[in-house]
mmCIF file of the C-alpha atoms, coordinates in Angstrom:
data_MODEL
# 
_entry.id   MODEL 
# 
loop_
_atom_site.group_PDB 
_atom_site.id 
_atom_site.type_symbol 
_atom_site.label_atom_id 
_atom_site.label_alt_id 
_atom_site.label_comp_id 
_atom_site.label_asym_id 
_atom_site.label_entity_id 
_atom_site.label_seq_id 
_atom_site.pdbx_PDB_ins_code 
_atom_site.Cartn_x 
_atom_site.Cartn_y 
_atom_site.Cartn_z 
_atom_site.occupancy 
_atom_site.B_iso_or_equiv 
_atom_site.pdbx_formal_charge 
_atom_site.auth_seq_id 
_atom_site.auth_comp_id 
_atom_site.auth_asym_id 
_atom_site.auth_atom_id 
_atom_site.pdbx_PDB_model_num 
ATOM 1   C CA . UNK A 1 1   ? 0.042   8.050   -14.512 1.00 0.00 ? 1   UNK A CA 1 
ATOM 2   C CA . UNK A 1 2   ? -1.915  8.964   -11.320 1.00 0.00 ? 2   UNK A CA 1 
ATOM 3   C CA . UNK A 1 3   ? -4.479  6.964   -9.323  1.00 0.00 ? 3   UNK A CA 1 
ATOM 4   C CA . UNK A 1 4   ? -5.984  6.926   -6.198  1.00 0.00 ? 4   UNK A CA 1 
ATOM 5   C CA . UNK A 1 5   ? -5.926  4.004   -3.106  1.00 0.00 ? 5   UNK A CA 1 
ATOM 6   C CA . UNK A 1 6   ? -8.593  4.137   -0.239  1.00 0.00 ? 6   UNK A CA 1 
ATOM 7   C CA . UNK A 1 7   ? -8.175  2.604   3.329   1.00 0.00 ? 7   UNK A CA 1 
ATOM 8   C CA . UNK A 1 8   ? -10.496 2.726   5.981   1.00 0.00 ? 8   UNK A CA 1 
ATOM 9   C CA . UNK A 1 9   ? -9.507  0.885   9.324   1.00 0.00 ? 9   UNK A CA 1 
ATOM 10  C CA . UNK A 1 10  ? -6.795  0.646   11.778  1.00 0.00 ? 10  UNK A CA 1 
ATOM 11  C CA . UNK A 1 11  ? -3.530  2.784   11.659  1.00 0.00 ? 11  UNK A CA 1 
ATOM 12  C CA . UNK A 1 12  ? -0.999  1.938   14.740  1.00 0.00 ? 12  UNK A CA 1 
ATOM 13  C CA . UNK A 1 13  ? 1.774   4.025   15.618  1.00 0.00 ? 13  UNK A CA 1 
ATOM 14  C CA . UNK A 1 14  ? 3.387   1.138   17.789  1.00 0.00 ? 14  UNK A CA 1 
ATOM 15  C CA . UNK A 1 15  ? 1.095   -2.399  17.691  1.00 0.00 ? 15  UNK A CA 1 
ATOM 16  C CA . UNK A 1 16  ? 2.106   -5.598  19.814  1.00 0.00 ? 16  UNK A CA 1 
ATOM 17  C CA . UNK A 1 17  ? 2.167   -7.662  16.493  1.00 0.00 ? 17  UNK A CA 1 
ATOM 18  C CA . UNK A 1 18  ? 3.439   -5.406  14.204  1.00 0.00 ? 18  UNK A CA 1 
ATOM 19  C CA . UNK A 1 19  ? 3.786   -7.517  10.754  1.00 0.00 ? 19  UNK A CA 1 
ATOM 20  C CA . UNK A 1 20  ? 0.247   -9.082  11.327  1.00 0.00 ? 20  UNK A CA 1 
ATOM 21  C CA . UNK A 1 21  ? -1.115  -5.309  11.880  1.00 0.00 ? 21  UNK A CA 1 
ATOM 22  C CA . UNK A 1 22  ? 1.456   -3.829  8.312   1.00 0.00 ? 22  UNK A CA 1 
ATOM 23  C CA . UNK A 1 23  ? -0.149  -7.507  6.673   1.00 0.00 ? 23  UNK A CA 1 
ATOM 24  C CA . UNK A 1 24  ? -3.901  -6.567  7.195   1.00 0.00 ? 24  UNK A CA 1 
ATOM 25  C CA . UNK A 1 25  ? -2.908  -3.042  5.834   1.00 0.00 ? 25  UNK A CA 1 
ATOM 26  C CA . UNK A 1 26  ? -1.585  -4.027  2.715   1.00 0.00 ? 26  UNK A CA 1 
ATOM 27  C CA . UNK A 1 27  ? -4.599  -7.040  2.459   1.00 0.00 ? 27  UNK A CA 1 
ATOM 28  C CA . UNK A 1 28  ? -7.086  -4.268  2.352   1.00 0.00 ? 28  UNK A CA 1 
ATOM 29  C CA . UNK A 1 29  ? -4.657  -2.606  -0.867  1.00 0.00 ? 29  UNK A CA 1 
ATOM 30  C CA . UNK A 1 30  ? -4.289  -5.910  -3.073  1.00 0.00 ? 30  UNK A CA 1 
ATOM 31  C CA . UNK A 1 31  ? -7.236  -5.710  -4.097  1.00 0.00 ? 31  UNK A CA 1 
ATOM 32  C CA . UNK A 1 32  ? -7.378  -2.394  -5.489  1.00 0.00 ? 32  UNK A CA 1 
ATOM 33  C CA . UNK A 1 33  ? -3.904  -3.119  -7.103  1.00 0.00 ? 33  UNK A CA 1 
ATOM 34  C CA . UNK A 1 34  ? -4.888  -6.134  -8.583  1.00 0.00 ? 34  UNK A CA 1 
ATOM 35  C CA . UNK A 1 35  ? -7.925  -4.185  -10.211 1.00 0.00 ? 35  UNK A CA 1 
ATOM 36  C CA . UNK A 1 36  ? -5.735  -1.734  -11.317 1.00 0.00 ? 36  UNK A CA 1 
ATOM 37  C CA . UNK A 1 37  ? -3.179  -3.812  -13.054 1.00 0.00 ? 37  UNK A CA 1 
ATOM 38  C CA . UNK A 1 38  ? -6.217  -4.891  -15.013 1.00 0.00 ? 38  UNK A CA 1 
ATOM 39  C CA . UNK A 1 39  ? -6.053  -1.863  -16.923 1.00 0.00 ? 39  UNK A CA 1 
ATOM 40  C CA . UNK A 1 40  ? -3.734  -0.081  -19.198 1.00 0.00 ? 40  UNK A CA 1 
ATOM 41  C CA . UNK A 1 41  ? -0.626  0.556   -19.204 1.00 0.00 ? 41  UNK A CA 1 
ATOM 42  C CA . UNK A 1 42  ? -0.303  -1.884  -16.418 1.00 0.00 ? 42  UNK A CA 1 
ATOM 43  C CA . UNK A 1 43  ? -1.779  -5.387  -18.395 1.00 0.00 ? 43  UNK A CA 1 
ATOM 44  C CA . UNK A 1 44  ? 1.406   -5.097  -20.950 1.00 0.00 ? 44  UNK A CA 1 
ATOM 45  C CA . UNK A 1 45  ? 3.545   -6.035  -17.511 1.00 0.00 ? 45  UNK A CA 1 
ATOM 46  C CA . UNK A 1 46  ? 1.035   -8.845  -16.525 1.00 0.00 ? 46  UNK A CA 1 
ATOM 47  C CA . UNK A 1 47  ? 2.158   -11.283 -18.336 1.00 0.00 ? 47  UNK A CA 1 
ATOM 48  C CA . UNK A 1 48  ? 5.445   -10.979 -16.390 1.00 0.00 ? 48  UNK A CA 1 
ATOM 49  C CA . UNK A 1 49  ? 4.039   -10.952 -13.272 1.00 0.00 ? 49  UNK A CA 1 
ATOM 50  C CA . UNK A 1 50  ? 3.884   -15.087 -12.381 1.00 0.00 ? 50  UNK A CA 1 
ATOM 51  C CA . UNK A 1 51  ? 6.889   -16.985 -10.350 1.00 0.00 ? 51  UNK A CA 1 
ATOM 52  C CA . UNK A 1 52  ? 9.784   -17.089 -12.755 1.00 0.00 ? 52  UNK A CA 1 
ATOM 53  C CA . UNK A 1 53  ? 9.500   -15.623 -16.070 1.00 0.00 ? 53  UNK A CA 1 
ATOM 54  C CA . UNK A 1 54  ? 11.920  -15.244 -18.782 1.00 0.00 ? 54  UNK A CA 1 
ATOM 55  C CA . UNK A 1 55  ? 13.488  -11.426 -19.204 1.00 0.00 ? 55  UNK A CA 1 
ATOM 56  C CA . UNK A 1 56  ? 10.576  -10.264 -16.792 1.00 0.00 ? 56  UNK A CA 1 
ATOM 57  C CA . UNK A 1 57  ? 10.881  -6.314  -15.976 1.00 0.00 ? 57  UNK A CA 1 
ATOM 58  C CA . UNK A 1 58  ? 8.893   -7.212  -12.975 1.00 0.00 ? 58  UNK A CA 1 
ATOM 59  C CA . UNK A 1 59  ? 10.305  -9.379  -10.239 1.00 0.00 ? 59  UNK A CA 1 
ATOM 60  C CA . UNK A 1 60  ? 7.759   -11.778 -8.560  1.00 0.00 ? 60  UNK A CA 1 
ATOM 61  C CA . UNK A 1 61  ? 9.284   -12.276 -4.811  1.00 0.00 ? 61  UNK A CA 1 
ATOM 62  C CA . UNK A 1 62  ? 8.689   -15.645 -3.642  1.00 0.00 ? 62  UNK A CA 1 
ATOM 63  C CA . UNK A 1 63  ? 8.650   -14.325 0.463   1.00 0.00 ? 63  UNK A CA 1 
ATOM 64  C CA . UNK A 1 64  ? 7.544   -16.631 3.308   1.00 0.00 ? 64  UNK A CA 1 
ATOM 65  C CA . UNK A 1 65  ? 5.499   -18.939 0.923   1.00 0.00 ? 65  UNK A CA 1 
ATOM 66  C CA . UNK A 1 66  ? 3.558   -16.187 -0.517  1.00 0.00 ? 66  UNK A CA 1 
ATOM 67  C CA . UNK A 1 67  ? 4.635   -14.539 -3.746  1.00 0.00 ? 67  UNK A CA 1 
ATOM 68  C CA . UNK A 1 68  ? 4.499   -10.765 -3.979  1.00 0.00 ? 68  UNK A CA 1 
ATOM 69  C CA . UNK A 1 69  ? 3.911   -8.581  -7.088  1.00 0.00 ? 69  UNK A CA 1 
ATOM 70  C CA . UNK A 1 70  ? 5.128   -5.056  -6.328  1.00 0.00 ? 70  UNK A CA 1 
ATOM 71  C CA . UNK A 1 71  ? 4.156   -2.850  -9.159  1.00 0.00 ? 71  UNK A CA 1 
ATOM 72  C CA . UNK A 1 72  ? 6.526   0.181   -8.923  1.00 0.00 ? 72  UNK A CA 1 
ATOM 73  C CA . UNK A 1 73  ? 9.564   -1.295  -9.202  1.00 0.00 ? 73  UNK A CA 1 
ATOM 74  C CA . UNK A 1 74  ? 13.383  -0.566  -10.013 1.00 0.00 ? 74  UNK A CA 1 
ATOM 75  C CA . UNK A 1 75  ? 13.352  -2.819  -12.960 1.00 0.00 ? 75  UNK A CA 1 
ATOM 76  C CA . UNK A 1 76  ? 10.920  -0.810  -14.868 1.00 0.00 ? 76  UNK A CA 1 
ATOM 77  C CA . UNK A 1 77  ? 12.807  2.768   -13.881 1.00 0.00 ? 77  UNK A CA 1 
ATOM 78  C CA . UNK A 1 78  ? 9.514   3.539   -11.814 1.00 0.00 ? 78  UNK A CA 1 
ATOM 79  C CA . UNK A 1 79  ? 9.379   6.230   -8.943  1.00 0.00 ? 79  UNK A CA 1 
ATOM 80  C CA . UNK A 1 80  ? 5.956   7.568   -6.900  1.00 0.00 ? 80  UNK A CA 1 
ATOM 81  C CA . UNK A 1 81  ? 5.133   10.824  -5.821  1.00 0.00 ? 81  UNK A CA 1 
ATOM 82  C CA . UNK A 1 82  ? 2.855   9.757   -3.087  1.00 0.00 ? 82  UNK A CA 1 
ATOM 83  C CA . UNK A 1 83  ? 0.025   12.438  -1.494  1.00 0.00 ? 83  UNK A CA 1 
ATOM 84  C CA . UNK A 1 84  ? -2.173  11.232  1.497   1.00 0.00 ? 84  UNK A CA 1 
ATOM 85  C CA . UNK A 1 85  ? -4.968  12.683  3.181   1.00 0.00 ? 85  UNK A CA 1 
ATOM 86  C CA . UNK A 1 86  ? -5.481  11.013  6.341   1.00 0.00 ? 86  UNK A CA 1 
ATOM 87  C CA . UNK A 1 87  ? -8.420  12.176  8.352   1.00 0.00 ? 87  UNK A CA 1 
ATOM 88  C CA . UNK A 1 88  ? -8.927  10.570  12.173  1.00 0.00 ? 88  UNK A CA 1 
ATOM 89  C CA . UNK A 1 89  ? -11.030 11.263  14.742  1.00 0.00 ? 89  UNK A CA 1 
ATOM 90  C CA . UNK A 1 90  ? -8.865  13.224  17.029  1.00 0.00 ? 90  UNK A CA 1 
ATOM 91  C CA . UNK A 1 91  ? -8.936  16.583  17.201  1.00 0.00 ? 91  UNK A CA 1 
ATOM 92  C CA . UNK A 1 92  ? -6.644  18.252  14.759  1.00 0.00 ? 92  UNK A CA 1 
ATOM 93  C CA . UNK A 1 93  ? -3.586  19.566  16.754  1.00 0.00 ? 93  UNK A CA 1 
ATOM 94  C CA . UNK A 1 94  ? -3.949  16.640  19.502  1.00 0.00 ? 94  UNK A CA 1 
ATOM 95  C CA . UNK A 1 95  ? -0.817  15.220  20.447  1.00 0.00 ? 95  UNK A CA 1 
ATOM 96  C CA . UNK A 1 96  ? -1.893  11.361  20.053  1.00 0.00 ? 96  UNK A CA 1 
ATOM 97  C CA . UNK A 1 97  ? -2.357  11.743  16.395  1.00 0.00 ? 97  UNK A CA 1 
ATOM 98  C CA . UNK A 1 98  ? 1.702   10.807  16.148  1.00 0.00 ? 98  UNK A CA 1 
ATOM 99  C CA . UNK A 1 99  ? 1.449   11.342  11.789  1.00 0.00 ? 99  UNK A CA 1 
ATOM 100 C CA . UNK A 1 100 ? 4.787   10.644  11.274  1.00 0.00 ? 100 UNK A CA 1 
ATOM 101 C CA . UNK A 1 101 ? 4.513   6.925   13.316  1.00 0.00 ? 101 UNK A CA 1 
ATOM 102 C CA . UNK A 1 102 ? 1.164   6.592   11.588  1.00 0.00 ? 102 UNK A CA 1 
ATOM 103 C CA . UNK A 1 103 ? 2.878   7.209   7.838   1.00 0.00 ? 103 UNK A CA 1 
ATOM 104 C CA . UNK A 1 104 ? 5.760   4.544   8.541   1.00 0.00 ? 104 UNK A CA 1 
ATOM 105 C CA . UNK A 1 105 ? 3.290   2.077   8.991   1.00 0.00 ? 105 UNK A CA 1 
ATOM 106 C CA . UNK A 1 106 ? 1.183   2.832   6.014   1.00 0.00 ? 106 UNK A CA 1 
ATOM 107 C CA . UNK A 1 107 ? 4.354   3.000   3.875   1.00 0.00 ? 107 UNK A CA 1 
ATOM 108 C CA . UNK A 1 108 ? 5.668   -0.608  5.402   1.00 0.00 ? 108 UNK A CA 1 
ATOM 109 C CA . UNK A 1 109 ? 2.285   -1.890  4.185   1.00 0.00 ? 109 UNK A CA 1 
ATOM 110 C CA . UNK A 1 110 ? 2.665   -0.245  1.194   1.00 0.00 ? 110 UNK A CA 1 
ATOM 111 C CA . UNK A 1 111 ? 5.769   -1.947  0.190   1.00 0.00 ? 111 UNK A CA 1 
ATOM 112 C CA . UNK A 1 112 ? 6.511   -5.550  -0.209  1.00 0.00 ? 112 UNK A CA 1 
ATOM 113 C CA . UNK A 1 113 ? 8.011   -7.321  2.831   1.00 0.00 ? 113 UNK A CA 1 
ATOM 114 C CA . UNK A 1 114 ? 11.845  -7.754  2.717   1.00 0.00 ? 114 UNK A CA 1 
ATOM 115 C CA . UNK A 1 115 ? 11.812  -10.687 4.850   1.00 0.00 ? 115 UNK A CA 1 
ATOM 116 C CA . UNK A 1 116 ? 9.685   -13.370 6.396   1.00 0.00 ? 116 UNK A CA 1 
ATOM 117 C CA . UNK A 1 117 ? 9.846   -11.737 9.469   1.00 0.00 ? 117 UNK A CA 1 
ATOM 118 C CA . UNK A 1 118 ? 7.390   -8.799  7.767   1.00 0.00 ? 118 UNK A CA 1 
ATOM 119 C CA . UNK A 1 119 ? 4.490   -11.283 7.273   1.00 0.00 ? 119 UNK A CA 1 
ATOM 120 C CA . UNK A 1 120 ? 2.250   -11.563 9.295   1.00 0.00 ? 120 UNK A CA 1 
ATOM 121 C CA . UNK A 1 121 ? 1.090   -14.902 10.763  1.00 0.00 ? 121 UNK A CA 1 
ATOM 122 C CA . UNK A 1 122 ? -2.680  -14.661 9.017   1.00 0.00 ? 122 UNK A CA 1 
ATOM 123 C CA . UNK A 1 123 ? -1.347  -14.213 6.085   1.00 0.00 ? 123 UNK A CA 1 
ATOM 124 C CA . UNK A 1 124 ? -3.507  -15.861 3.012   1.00 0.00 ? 124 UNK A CA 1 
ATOM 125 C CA . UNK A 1 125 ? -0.858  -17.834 1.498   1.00 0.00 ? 125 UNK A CA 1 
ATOM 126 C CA . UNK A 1 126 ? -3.281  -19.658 -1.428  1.00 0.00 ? 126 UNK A CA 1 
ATOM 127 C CA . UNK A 1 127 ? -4.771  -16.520 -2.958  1.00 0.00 ? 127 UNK A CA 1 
ATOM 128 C CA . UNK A 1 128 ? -2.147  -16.000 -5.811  1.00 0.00 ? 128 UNK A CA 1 
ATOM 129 C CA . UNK A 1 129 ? 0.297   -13.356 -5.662  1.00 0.00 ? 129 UNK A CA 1 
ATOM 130 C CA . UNK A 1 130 ? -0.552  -10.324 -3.853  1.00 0.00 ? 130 UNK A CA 1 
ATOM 131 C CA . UNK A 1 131 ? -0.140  -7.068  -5.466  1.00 0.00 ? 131 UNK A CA 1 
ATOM 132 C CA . UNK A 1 132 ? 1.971   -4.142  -3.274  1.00 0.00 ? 132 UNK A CA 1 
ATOM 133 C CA . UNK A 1 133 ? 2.698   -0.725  -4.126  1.00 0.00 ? 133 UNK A CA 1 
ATOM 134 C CA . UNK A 1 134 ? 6.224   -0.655  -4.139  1.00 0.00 ? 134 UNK A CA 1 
ATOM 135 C CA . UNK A 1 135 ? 8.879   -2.852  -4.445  1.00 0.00 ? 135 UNK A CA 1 
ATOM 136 C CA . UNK A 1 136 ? 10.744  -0.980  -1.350  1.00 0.00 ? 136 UNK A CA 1 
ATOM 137 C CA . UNK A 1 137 ? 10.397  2.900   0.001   1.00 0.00 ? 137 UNK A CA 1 
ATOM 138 C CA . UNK A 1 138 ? 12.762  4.471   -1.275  1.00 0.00 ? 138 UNK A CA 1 
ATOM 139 C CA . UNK A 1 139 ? 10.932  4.402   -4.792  1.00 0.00 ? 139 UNK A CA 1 
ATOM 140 C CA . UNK A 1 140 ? 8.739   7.109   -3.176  1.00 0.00 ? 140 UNK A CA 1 
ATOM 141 C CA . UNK A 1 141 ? 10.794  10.933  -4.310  1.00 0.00 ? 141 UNK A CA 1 
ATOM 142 C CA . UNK A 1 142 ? 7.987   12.887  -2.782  1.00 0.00 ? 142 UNK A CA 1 
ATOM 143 C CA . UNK A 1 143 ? 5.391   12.552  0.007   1.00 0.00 ? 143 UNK A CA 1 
ATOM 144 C CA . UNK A 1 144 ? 3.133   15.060  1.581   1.00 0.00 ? 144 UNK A CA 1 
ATOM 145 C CA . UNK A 1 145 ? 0.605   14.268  4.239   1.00 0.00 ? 145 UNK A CA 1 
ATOM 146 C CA . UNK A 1 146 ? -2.777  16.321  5.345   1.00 0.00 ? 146 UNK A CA 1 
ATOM 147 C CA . UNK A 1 147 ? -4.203  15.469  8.228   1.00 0.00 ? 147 UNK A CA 1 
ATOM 148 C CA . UNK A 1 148 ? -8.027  16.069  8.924   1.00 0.00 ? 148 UNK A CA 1 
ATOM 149 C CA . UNK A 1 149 ? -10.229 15.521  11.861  1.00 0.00 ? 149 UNK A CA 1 
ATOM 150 C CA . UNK A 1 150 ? -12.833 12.633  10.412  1.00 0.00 ? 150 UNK A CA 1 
ATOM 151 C CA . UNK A 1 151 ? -16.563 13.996  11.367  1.00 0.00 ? 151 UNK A CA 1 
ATOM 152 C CA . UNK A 1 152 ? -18.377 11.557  9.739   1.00 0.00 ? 152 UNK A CA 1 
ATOM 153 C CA . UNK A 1 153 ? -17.218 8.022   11.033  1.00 0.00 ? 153 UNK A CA 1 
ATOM 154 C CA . UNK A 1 154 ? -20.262 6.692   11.852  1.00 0.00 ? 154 UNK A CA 1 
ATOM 155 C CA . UNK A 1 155 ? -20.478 6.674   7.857   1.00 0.00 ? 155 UNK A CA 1 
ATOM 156 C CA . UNK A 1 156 ? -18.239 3.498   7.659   1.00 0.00 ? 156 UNK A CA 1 
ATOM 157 C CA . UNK A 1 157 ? -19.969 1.244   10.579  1.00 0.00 ? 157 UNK A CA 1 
ATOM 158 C CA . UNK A 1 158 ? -20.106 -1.284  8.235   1.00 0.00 ? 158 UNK A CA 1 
ATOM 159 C CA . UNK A 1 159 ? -16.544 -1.668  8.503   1.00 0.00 ? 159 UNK A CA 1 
ATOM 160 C CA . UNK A 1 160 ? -16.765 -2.311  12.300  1.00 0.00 ? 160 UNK A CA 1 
ATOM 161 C CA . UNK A 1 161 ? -15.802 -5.822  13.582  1.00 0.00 ? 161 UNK A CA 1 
ATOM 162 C CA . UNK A 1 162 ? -14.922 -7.237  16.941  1.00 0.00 ? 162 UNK A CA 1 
ATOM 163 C CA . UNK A 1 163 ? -12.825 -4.553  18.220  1.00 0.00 ? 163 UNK A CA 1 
ATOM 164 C CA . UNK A 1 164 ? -11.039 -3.174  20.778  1.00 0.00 ? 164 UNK A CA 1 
ATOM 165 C CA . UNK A 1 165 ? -12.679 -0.381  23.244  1.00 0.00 ? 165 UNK A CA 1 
ATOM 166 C CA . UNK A 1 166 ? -10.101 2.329   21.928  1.00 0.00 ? 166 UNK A CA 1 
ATOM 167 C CA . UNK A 1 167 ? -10.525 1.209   18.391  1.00 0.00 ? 167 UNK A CA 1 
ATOM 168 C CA . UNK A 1 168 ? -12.609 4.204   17.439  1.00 0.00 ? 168 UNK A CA 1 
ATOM 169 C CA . UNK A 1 169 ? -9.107  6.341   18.161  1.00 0.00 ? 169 UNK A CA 1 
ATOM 170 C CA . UNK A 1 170 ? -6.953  4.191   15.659  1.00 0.00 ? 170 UNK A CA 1 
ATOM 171 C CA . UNK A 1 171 ? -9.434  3.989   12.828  1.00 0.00 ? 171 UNK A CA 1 
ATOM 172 C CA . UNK A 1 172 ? -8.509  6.006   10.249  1.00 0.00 ? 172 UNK A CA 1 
ATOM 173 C CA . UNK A 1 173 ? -9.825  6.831   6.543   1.00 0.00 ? 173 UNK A CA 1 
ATOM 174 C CA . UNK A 1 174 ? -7.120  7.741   3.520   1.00 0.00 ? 174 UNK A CA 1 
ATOM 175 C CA . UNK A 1 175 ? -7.058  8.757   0.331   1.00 0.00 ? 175 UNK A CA 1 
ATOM 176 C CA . UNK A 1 176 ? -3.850  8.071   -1.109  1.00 0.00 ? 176 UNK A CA 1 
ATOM 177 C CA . UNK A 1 177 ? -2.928  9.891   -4.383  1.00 0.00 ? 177 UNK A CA 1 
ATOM 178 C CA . UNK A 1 178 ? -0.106  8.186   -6.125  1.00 0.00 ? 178 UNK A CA 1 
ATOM 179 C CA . UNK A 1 179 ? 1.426   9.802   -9.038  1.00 0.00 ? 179 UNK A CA 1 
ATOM 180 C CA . UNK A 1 180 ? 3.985   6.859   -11.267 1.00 0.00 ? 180 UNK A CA 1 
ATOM 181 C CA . UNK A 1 181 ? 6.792   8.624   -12.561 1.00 0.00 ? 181 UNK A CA 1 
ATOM 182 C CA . UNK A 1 182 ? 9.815   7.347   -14.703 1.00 0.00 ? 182 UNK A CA 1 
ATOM 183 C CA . UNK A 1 183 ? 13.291  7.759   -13.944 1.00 0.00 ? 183 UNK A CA 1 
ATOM 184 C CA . UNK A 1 184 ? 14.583  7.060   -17.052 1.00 0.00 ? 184 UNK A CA 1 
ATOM 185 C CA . UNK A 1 185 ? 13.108  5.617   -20.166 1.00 0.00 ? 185 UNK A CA 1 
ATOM 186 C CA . UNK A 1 186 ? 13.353  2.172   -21.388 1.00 0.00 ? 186 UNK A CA 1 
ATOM 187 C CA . UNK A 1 187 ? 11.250  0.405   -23.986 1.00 0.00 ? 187 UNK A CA 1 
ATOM 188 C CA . UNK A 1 188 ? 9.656   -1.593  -21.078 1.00 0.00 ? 188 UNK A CA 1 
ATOM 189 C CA . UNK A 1 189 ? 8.101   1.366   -19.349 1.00 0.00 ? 189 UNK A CA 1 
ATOM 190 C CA . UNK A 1 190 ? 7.393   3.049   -22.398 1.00 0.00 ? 190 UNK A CA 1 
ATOM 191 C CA . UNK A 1 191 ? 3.636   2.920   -22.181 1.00 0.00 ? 191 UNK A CA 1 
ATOM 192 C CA . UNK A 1 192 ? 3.447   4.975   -18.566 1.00 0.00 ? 192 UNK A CA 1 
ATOM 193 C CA . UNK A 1 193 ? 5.366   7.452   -20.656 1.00 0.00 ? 193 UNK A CA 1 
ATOM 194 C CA . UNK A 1 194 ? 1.762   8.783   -21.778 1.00 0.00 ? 194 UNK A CA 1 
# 
C-alpha cells in the first residue's frame, strides 16, 4: 500500500527545544494520518485503535497524558519503505543544508515518542489520540532522500506566522512517499496484502 504525506514548515538540524520543535512536526502529520486511517485497509484496525482493547493488533501508547496511535507497527508485521523529496531554499550543494540532521528530525516526528521526555510542552493533550507513522524507526527497511532547491516559496506565505528572521532558511516543503510493506503474513494484516 503506498501513500503520500506533505509538510511544509520548519526543519531544524539542532533546535533549543527539541521535543516541542519534533511535536509541531508530527502535529502537522496527524491529521493526514487520521484521514487516512479513514479509509481502507486501515478502518478494519480502527476499531482497535482506543486505550485498552481486547486482542488489539494495534497498541494505543498512553505517553505523557496523551495517547498515541502509531499505524505501522510490529504487531501487525508492518515495515515502510520511506522516499522523501525535500526541497529548501538553499542552494543545492550548500553546506548548511545538513540532510542527514534534517532527516533525523523528520523521522523522530515521524515516530511515536518513547518517553515523556519526547513531548513537547504544547502538546494538545484533549484532542483524542494522535495518529504517528511508526511505532519506532527501525520499522523503516529503506529510505532515500532528494534534495531540491525550493524556487517557489513565496507560494506557501500563507503558512507564514510570527517567525524568526532566519526562518526563511529552515522552512522546508516534503513530499514523503511511504510504501507499507509486510514482513510476514498474519490474518490481521491480511487486507494490506492487496
Amino acid at each position: 500500500m503506498k501513500f503520500k504525506l506533505l509538510y511544509l514548515g520548519e526543519l531544524r538540524t539542532n533546535p533549543k527545544k527539541r521535543a516541542q520543535h519534533i511535536t509541531d512536526i508530527r502535529m502537522k502529520f496527524h491529521p493526514q494520518l487520521k484521514k487516512l486511517v479513514e479509509h481502507s485497509p486501515w478502518t478494519n484496525l480502527r476499531k482497535y485503535m482506543m486505550p485498552n482493547p481486547a486482542k488489539s493488533p494495534v497498541v494505543t501508547k498512553h505517553i505523557g497524558g496523551v495517547d498515541f496511535n502509531p499505524i505501522i507497527t510490529p504487531n501487525l508485521k508492518l515495515i515502510a519503505e520511506i522516499d522523501i523529496q525535500l526541497l529548501h531554499p538553499e542552494i543545492v550543494g550548500v553546506a548548511r543544508a545538513d540532510v542527514d540532521n534534517r532527516v533525523k528530525t523528520l523521522l523522530d516526528a515521524l515516530r511515536c515518542p518513547q518517553n515523556e521526555h519526547e513531548i513537547g510542552e504544547n502538546q494538545p493533550k484533549n484532542i483524542g489520540p494522535i495518529y504517528t507513522l511508526l511505532d519506532d524507526d527501525h520499522l523503516v527497511t529503506k529510505l532515500s532522500v532528494n534534495t531540491s532547491h525550493f524556487l517557489a516559496p513565496q507560494m506557501f506565505d500563507c503558512e507564514k506566522t510570527a517567525e524568526p528572521a532566519n526562518a526563511d532558511e529552515e522552512r522546508m516543503f516534503l513530499m514523503i512517499d511511504v510504501n507499507v510493506r509486510l514482513s510476514e503474513g498474519t490474518l490481521e494484516n491480511l487486507p494490506f496484502m492487496v
